[in-house]
CSV table of C-alpha atoms in Angstrom, one decimal:
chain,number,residue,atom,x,y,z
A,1462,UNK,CA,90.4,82.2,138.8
A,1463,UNK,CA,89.8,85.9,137.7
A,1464,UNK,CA,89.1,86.1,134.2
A,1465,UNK,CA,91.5,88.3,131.9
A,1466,UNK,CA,88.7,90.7,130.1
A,1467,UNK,CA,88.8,92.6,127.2
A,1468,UNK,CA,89.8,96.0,128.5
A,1469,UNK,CA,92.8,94.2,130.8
A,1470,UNK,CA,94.0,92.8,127.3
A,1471,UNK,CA,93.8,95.6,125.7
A,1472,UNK,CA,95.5,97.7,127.9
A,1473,UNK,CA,98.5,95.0,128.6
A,1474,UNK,CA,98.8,94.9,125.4
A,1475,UNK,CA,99.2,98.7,125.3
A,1476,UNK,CA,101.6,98.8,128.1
A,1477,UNK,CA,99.0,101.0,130.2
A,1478,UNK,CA,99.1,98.3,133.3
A,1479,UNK,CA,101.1,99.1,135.9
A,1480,UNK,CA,103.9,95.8,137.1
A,1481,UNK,CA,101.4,94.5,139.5
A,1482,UNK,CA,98.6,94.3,136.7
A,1483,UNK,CA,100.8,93.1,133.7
A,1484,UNK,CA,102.3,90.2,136.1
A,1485,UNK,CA,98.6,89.0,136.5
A,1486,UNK,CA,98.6,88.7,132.6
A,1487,UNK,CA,101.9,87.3,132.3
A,1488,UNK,CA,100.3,84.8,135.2
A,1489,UNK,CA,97.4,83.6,133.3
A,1490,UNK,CA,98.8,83.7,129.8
A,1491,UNK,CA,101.1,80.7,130.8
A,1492,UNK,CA,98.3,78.7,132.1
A,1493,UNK,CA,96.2,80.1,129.3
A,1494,UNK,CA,97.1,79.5,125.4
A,1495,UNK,CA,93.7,80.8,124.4
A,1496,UNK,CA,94.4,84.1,126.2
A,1497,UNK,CA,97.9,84.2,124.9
A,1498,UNK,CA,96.9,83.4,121.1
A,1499,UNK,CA,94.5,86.5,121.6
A,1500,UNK,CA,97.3,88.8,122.9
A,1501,UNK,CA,99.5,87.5,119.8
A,1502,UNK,CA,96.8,88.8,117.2
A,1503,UNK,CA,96.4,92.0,119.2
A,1504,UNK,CA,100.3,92.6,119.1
A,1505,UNK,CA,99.9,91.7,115.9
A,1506,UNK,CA,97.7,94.7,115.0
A,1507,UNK,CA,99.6,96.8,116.8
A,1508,UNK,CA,102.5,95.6,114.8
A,1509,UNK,CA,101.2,96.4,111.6
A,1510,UNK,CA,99.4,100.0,113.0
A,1511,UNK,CA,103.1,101.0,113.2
A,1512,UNK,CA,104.3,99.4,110.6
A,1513,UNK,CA,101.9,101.2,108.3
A,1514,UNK,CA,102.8,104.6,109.9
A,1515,UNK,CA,106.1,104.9,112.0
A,1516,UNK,CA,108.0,105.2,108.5
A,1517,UNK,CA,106.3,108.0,107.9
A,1518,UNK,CA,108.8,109.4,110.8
A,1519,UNK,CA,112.2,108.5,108.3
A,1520,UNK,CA,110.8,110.6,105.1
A,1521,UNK,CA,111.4,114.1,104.2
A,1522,UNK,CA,109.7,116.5,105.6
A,1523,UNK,CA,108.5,118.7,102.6
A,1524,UNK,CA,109.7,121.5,101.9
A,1525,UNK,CA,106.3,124.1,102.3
A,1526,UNK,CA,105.5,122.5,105.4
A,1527,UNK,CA,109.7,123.4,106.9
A,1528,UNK,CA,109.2,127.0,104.8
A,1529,UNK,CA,106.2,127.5,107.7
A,1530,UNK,CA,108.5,127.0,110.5
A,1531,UNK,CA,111.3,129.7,109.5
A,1532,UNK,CA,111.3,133.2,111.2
A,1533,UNK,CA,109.5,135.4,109.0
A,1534,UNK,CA,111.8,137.3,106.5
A,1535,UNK,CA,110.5,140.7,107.8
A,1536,UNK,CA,113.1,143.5,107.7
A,1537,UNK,CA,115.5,142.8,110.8
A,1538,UNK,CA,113.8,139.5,112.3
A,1539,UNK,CA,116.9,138.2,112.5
A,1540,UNK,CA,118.4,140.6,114.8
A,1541,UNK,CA,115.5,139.5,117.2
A,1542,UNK,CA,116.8,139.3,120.9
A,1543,UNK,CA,118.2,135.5,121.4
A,1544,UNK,CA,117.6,134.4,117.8
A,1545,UNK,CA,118.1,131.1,117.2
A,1546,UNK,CA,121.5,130.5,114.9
A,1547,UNK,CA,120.3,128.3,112.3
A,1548,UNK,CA,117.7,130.5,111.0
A,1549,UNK,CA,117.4,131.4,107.7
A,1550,UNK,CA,115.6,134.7,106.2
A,1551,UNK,CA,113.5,132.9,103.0
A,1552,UNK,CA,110.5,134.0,101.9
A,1553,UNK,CA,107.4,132.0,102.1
A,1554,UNK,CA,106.8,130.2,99.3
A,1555,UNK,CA,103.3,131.4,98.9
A,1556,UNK,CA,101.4,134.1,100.7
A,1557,UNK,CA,99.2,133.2,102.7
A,1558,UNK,CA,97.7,129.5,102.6
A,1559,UNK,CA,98.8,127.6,100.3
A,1560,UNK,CA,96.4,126.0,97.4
A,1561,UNK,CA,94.7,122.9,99.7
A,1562,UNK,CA,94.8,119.8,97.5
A,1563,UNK,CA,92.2,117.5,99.8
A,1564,UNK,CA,91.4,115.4,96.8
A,1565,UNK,CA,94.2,114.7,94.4
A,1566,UNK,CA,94.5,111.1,94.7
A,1567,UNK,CA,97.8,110.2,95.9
A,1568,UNK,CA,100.3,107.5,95.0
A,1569,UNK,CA,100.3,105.2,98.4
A,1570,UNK,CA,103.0,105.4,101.1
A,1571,UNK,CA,105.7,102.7,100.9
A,1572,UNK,CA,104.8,102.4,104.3
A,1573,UNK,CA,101.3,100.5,103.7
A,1574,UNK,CA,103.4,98.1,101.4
A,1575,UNK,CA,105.9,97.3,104.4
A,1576,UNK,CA,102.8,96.8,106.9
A,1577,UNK,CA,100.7,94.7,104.7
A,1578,UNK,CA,103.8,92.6,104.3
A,1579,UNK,CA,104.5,92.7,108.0
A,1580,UNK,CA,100.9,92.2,108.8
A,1581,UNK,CA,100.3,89.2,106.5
A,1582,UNK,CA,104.0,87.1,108.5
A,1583,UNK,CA,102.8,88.5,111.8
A,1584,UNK,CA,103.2,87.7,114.4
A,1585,UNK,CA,106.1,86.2,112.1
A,1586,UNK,CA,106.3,83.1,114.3
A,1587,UNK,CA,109.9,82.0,112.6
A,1588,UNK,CA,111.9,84.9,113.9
A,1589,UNK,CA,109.4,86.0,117.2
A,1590,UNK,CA,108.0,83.6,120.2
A,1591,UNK,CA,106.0,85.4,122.8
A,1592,UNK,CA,105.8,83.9,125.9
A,1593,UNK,CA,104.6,86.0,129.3
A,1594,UNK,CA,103.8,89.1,127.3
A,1595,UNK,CA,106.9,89.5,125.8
A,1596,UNK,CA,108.5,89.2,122.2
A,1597,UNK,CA,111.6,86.9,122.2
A,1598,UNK,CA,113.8,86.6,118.9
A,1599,UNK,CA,113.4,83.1,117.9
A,1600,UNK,CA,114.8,80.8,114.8
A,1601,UNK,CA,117.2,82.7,112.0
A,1602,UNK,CA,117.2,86.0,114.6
A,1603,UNK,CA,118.0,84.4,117.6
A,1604,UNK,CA,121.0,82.6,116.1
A,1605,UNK,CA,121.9,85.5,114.0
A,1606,UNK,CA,122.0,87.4,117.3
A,1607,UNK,CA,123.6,84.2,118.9
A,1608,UNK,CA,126.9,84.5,116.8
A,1609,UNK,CA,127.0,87.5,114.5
A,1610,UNK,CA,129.5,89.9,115.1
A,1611,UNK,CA,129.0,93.7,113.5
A,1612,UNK,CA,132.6,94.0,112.7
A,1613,UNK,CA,132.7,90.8,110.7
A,1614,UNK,CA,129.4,91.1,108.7
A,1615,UNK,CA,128.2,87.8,107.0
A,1616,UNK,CA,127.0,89.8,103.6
A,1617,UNK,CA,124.3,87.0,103.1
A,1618,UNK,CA,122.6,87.1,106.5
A,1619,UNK,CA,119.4,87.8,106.8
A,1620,UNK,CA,120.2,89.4,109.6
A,1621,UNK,CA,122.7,92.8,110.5
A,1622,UNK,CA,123.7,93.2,113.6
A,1623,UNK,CA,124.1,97.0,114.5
A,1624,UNK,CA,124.8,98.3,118.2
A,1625,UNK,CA,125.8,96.1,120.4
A,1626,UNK,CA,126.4,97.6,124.3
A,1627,UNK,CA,125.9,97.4,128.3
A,1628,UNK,CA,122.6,98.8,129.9
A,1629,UNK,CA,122.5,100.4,133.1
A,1630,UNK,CA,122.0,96.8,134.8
A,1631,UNK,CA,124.2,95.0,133.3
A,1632,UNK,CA,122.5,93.2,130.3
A,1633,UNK,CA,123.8,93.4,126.9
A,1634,UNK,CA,121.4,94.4,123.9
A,1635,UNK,CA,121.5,94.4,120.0
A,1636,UNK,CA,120.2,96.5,117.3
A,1637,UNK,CA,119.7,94.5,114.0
A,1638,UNK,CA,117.6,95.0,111.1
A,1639,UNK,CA,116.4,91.9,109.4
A,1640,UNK,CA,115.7,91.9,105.5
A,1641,UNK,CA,115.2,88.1,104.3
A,1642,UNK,CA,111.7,87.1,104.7
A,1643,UNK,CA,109.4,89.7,107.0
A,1644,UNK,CA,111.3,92.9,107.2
A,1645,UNK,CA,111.9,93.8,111.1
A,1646,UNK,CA,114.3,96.5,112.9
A,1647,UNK,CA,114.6,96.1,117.0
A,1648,UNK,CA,116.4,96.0,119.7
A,1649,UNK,CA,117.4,92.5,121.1
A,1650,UNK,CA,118.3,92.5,125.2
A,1651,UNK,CA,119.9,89.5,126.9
A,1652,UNK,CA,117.3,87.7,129.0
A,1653,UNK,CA,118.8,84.7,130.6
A,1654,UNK,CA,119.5,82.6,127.5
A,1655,UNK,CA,117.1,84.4,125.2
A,1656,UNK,CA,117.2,87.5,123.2
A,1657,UNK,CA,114.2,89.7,124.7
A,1658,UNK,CA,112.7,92.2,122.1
A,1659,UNK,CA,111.5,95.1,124.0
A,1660,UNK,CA,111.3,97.0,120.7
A,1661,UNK,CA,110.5,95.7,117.0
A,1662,UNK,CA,109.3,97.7,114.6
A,1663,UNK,CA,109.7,98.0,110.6
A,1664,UNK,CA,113.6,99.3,108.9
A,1665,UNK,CA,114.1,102.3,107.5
A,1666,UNK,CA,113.8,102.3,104.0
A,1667,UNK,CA,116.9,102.3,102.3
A,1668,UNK,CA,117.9,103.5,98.6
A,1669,UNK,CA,118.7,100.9,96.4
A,1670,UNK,CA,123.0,100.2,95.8
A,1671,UNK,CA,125.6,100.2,98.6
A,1672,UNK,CA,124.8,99.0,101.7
A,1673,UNK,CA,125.2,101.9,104.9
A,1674,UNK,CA,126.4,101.2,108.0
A,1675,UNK,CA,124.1,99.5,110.0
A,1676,UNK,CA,123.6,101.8,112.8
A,1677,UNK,CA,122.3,104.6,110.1
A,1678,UNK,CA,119.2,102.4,109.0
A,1679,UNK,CA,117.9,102.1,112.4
A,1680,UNK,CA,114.9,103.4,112.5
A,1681,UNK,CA,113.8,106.7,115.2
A,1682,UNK,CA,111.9,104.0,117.4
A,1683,UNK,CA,115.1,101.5,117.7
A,1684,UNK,CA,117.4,104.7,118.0
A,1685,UNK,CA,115.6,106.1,120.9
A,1686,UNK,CA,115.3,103.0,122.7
A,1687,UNK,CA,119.1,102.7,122.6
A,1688,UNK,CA,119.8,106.2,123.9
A,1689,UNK,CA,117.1,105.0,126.4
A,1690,UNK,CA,119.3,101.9,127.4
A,1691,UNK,CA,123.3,102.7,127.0
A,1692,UNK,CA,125.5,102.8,129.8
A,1693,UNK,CA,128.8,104.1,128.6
A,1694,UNK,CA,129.9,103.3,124.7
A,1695,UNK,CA,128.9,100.6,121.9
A,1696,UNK,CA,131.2,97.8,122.2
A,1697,UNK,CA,134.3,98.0,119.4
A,1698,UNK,CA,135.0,94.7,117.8
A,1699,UNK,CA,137.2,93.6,120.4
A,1700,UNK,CA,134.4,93.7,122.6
A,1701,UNK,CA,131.8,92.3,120.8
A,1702,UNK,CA,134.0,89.3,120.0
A,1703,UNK,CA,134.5,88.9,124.0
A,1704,UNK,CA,130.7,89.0,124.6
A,1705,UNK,CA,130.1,86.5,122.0
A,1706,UNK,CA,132.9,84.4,124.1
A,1707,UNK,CA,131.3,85.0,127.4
A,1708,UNK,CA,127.6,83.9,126.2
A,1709,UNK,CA,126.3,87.6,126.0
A,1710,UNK,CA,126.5,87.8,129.6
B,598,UNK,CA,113.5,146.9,117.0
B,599,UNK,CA,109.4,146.1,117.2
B,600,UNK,CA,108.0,143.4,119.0
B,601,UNK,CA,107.0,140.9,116.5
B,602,UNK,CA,106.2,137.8,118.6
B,603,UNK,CA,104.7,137.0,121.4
B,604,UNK,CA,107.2,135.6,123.6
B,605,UNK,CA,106.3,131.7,123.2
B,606,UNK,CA,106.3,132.0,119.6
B,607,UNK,CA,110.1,131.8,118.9
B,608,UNK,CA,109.6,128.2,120.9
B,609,UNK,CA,106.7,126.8,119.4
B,610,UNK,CA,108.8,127.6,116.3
B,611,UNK,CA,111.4,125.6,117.2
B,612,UNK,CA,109.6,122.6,119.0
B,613,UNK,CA,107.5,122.5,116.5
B,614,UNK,CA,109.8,121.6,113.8
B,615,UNK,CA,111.2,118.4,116.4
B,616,UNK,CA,107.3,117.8,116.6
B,617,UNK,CA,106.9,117.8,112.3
B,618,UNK,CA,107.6,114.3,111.7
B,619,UNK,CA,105.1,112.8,114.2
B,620,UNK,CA,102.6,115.4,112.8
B,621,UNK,CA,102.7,113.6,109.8
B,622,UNK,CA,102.7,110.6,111.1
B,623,UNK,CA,99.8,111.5,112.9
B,624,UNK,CA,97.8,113.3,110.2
B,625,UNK,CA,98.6,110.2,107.8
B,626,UNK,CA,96.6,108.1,110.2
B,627,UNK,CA,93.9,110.3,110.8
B,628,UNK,CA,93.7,111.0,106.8
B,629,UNK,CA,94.7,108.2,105.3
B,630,UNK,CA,96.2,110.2,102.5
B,631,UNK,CA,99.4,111.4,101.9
B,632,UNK,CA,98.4,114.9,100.4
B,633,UNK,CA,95.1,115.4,102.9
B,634,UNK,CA,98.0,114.5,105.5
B,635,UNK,CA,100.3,117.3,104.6
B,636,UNK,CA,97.8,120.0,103.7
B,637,UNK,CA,96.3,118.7,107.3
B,638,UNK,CA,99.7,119.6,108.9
B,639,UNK,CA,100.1,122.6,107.0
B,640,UNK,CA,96.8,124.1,108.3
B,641,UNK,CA,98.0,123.1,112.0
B,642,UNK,CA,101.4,124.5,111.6
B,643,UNK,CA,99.7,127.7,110.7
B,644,UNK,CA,96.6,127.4,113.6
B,645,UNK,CA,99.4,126.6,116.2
B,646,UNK,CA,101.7,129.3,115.4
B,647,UNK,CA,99.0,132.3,115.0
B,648,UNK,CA,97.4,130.6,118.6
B,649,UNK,CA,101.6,130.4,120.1
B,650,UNK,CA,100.1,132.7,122.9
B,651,UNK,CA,97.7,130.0,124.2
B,652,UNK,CA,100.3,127.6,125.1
B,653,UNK,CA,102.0,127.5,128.1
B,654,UNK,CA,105.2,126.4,127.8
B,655,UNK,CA,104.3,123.6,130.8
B,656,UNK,CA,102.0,121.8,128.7
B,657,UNK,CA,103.3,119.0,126.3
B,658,UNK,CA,103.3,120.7,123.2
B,659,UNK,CA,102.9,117.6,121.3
B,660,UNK,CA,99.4,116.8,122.9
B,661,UNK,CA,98.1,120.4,122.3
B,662,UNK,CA,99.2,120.5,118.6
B,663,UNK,CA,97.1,117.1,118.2
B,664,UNK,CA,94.0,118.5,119.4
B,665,UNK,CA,94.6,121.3,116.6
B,666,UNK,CA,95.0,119.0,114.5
B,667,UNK,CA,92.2,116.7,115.0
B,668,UNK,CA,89.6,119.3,115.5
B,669,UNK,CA,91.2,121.0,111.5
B,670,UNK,CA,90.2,117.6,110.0
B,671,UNK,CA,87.1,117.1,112.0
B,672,UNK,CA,85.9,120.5,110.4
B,673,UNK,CA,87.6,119.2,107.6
B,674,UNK,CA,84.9,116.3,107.3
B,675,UNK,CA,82.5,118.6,107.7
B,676,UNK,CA,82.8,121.3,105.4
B,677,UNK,CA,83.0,117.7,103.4
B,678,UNK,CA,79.8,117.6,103.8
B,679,UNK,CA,80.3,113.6,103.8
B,680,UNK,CA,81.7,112.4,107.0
B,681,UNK,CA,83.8,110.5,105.5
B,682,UNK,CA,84.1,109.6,101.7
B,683,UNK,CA,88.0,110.0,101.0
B,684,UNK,CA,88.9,105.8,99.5
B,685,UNK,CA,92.1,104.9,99.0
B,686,UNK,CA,92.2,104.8,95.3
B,687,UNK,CA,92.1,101.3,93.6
B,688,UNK,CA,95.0,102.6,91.6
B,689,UNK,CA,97.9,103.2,93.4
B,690,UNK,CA,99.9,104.1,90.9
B,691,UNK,CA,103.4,104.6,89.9
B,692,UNK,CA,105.2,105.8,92.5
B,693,UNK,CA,104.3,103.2,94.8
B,694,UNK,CA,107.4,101.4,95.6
B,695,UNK,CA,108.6,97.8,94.5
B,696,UNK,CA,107.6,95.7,97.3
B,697,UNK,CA,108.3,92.3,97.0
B,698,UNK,CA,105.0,91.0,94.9
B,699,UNK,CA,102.8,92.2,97.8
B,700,UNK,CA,99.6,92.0,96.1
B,701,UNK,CA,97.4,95.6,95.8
B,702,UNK,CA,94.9,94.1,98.1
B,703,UNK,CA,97.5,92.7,100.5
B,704,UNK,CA,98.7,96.3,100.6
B,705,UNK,CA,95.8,98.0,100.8
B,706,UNK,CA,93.6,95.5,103.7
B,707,UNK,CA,95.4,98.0,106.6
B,708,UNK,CA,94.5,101.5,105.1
B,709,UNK,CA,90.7,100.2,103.7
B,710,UNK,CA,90.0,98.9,106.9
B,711,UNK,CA,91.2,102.4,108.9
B,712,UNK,CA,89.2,104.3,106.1
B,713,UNK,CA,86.1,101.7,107.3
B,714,UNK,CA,86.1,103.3,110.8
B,715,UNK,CA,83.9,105.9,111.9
B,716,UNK,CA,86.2,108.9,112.6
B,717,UNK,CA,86.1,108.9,116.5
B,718,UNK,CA,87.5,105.6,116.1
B,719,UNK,CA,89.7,106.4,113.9
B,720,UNK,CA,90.8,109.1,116.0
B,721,UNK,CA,91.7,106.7,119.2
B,722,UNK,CA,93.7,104.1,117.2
B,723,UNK,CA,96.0,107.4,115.6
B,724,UNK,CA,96.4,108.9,119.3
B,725,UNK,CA,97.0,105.2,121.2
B,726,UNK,CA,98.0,103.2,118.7
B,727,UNK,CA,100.0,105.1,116.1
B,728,UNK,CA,101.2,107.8,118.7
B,729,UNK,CA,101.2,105.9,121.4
B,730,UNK,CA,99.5,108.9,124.2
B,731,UNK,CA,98.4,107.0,127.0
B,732,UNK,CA,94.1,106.6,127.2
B,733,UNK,CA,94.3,109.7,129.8
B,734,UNK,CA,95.8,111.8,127.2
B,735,UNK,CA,93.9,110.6,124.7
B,736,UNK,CA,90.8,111.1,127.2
B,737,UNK,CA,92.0,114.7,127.6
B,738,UNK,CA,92.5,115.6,124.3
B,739,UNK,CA,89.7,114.2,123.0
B,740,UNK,CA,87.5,115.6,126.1
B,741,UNK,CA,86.1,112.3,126.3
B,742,UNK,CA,86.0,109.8,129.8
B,743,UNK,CA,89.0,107.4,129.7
B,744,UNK,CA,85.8,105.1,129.5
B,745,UNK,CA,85.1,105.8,126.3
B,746,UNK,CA,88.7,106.2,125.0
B,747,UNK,CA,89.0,102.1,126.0
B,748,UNK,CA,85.4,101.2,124.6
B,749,UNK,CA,86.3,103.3,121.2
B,750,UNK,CA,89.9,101.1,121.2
B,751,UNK,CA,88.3,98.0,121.9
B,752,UNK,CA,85.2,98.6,118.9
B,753,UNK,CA,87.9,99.7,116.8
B,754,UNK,CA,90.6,96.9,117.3
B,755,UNK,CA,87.5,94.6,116.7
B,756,UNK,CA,86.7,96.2,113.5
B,757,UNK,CA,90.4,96.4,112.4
B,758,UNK,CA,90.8,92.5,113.0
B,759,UNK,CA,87.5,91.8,111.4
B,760,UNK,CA,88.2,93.2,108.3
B,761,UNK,CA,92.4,92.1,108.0
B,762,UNK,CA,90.8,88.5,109.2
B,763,UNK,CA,93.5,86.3,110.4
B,764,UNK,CA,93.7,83.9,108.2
B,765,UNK,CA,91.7,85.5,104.5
């Protein structure tokens, strides 16, 4: 018996084991509920770390920190020897530095409200089961990823069901974005029988009135894991109708 | 036409405008305030444009800009004379957003207990944990043995669970 420390944990958790190391964990969390309740509350953190701060990646940058990045409206910068196209002569808004403002209190992010939330429902046990180290959807996701088609959208579903496509061997994932209880964005990938969720993370916020196309509120995360995965196109409806047929296989 | 540039400056430019939204992200964590956040990347952006020279366009640009900017709000803290004494304000005023009923507290347990860690703590759980650099980046950038990188996580994860308790 070889003890799972702290650091191990820590660093499974992190996804800084290599295969050999993380199977050892995965090994001794199924014999071990203790040890698997612990790496629950640490994904849990980790959950909420992100959801407090990856939103900050979906707002707008503002406008005098962009201003910084333009070419510099000198006389003929923009005849400068492979000048990018999109750049624009402006001046800067202010010469020099602009005024620091290190202690005007600020209104908080929308992004602490969203990981509080998420924080208080992790590890949200109704929609997410962890077993072996990883996150599989579970109760109103799992069957919302079971039999929910993106080109017939059930408008009161907790659930909307996004991309749906091959990966480069052979398994079929899902985007979604959940909003009824616990807000949660991810990617689902068939596992066997289950839905594994190699990415969850918070939505994008979204203005208030008509709902956008799914695929346009997934957040940068779920979006890059996707580009990550895709063989070939997003299934059309016809498709996504057949893999529901088929079991998702 | 006059040289104006050095020759790496036109790309820091441009990667550094891809790089702007993780900056924030980053300098929110490290901060914990919106404005310190932005005026944090604001002096960065400036530091790592006027320094353009000193990168070579091998290096990740991403972990080089990070080190500006955690070394700007270390000095930051110190010409603060406090090392750290920026709260999140009880008030949070109106433009947070609707959220459900959250209460203030609920909302706030995450971002107290950051503010609650000393800043080299602080400072792992924003490179690991919000920006995900592995600890031998972090180790680099921070000039510190991957030892201490994991002990600082491991203190700080403590801490960060402490505080949020699992079941207050």
């Amino acid at each position: 018996m070889n003890p799972i420390d702290d650091d191990t944990l820590h660093a499974y958790v992190d996804g800084q084991l290599d295969p050999a190391q993380a199977a050892r964990v995965d090994a001794a969390m199924a014999t071990d509920p203790v040890l698997s309740a612990r790496v629950t509350r640490e994904r849990a953190l980790l959950a909420a770390l992100r959801g407090q701060f990856d939103p900050v990646l979906d707002e707008r940058v503002p406008e005098r920190l962009t201003a910084l990045l333009r070419e510099p409206s000198d006389a003929g910068a923009t005849a400068g020897a492979g000048g990018s196209a999109t750049v624009v002569s402006l001046p800067t808004p202010r010469s020099g530095r602009a005024r620091r403002r290190w202690i005007v209190p600020a209104a908080l992010a929308a992004s602490v409200a969203l990981a509080a939330m998420l924080f208080r429902h992790a590890p949200v046990p109704s929609l997410v089961r962890t077993q072996g180290g990883q996150s599989f959807a579970a109760g109103d996701l799992r069957r919302a990823l079971d039999t929910e088609l993106a080109s017939a959208p059930d408008p009161d579903a907790g659930t909307a069901i996004g991309l749906t496509f091959r990966t480069g061997d052979g398994a079929i994932c899902r985007t979604f974005v959940h909003r009824a209880g616990p807000a949660l964005a991810g990617l689902a990938c068939r596992r066997g029988d289950a839905w594994a969720l190699p990415v969850l993370t918070s939505p994008t916020r979204e203005p208030a009135g008509p709902i956008r196309p799914a695929a346009s509120a997934l957040p940068p995360a779920v979006q890059a894991a996707v580009d990550a995965r895709i063989q070939g196109d997003a299934f059309d409806a016809d498709q996504e109708r057949a893999a529901r047929a088929a079991g998702w296989r | 036409m006059q040289m104006k540039n050095t020759e790496s400056g036109p790309r820091v430019r441009e990667e550094l405008i891809q790089l702007l939204p993780r900056l924030r992200r980053l300098a929110r964590a490290l901060t914990g305030h919106v404005d310190d956040a932005d005026d944090l990347v604001q002096l960065v952006v400036e530091r790592a444009l006027a320094r353009a020279s000193q990168w070579r366009p091998d290096g990740a640009l991403d972990r080089w800009v990070f080190a500006i900017a955690r070394n700007a709000w270390r000095d930051e803290l110190r010409a603060r004379g406090r090392s750290r004494e920026v709260f999140v304000p009880e008030d949070d005023g109106a433009a947070a957003v609707a959220d459900g009923g959250t209460p203030p507290a609920r909302r706030l347990a995450l971002a107290e207990a950051l503010a609650a860690l000393p800043e080299d703590h602080r400072e792992v759980v924003a490179l690991v944990l919000v920006e995900g650099l592995s600890y031998g980046q972090a180790a680099e950038l921070l000039g510190v043995p991957v030892g201490t990188v994991t002990s600082r996580l491991s203190r700080a994860r403590m801490a960060l669970q402490d505080h949020l308790g699992t079941d207050a």
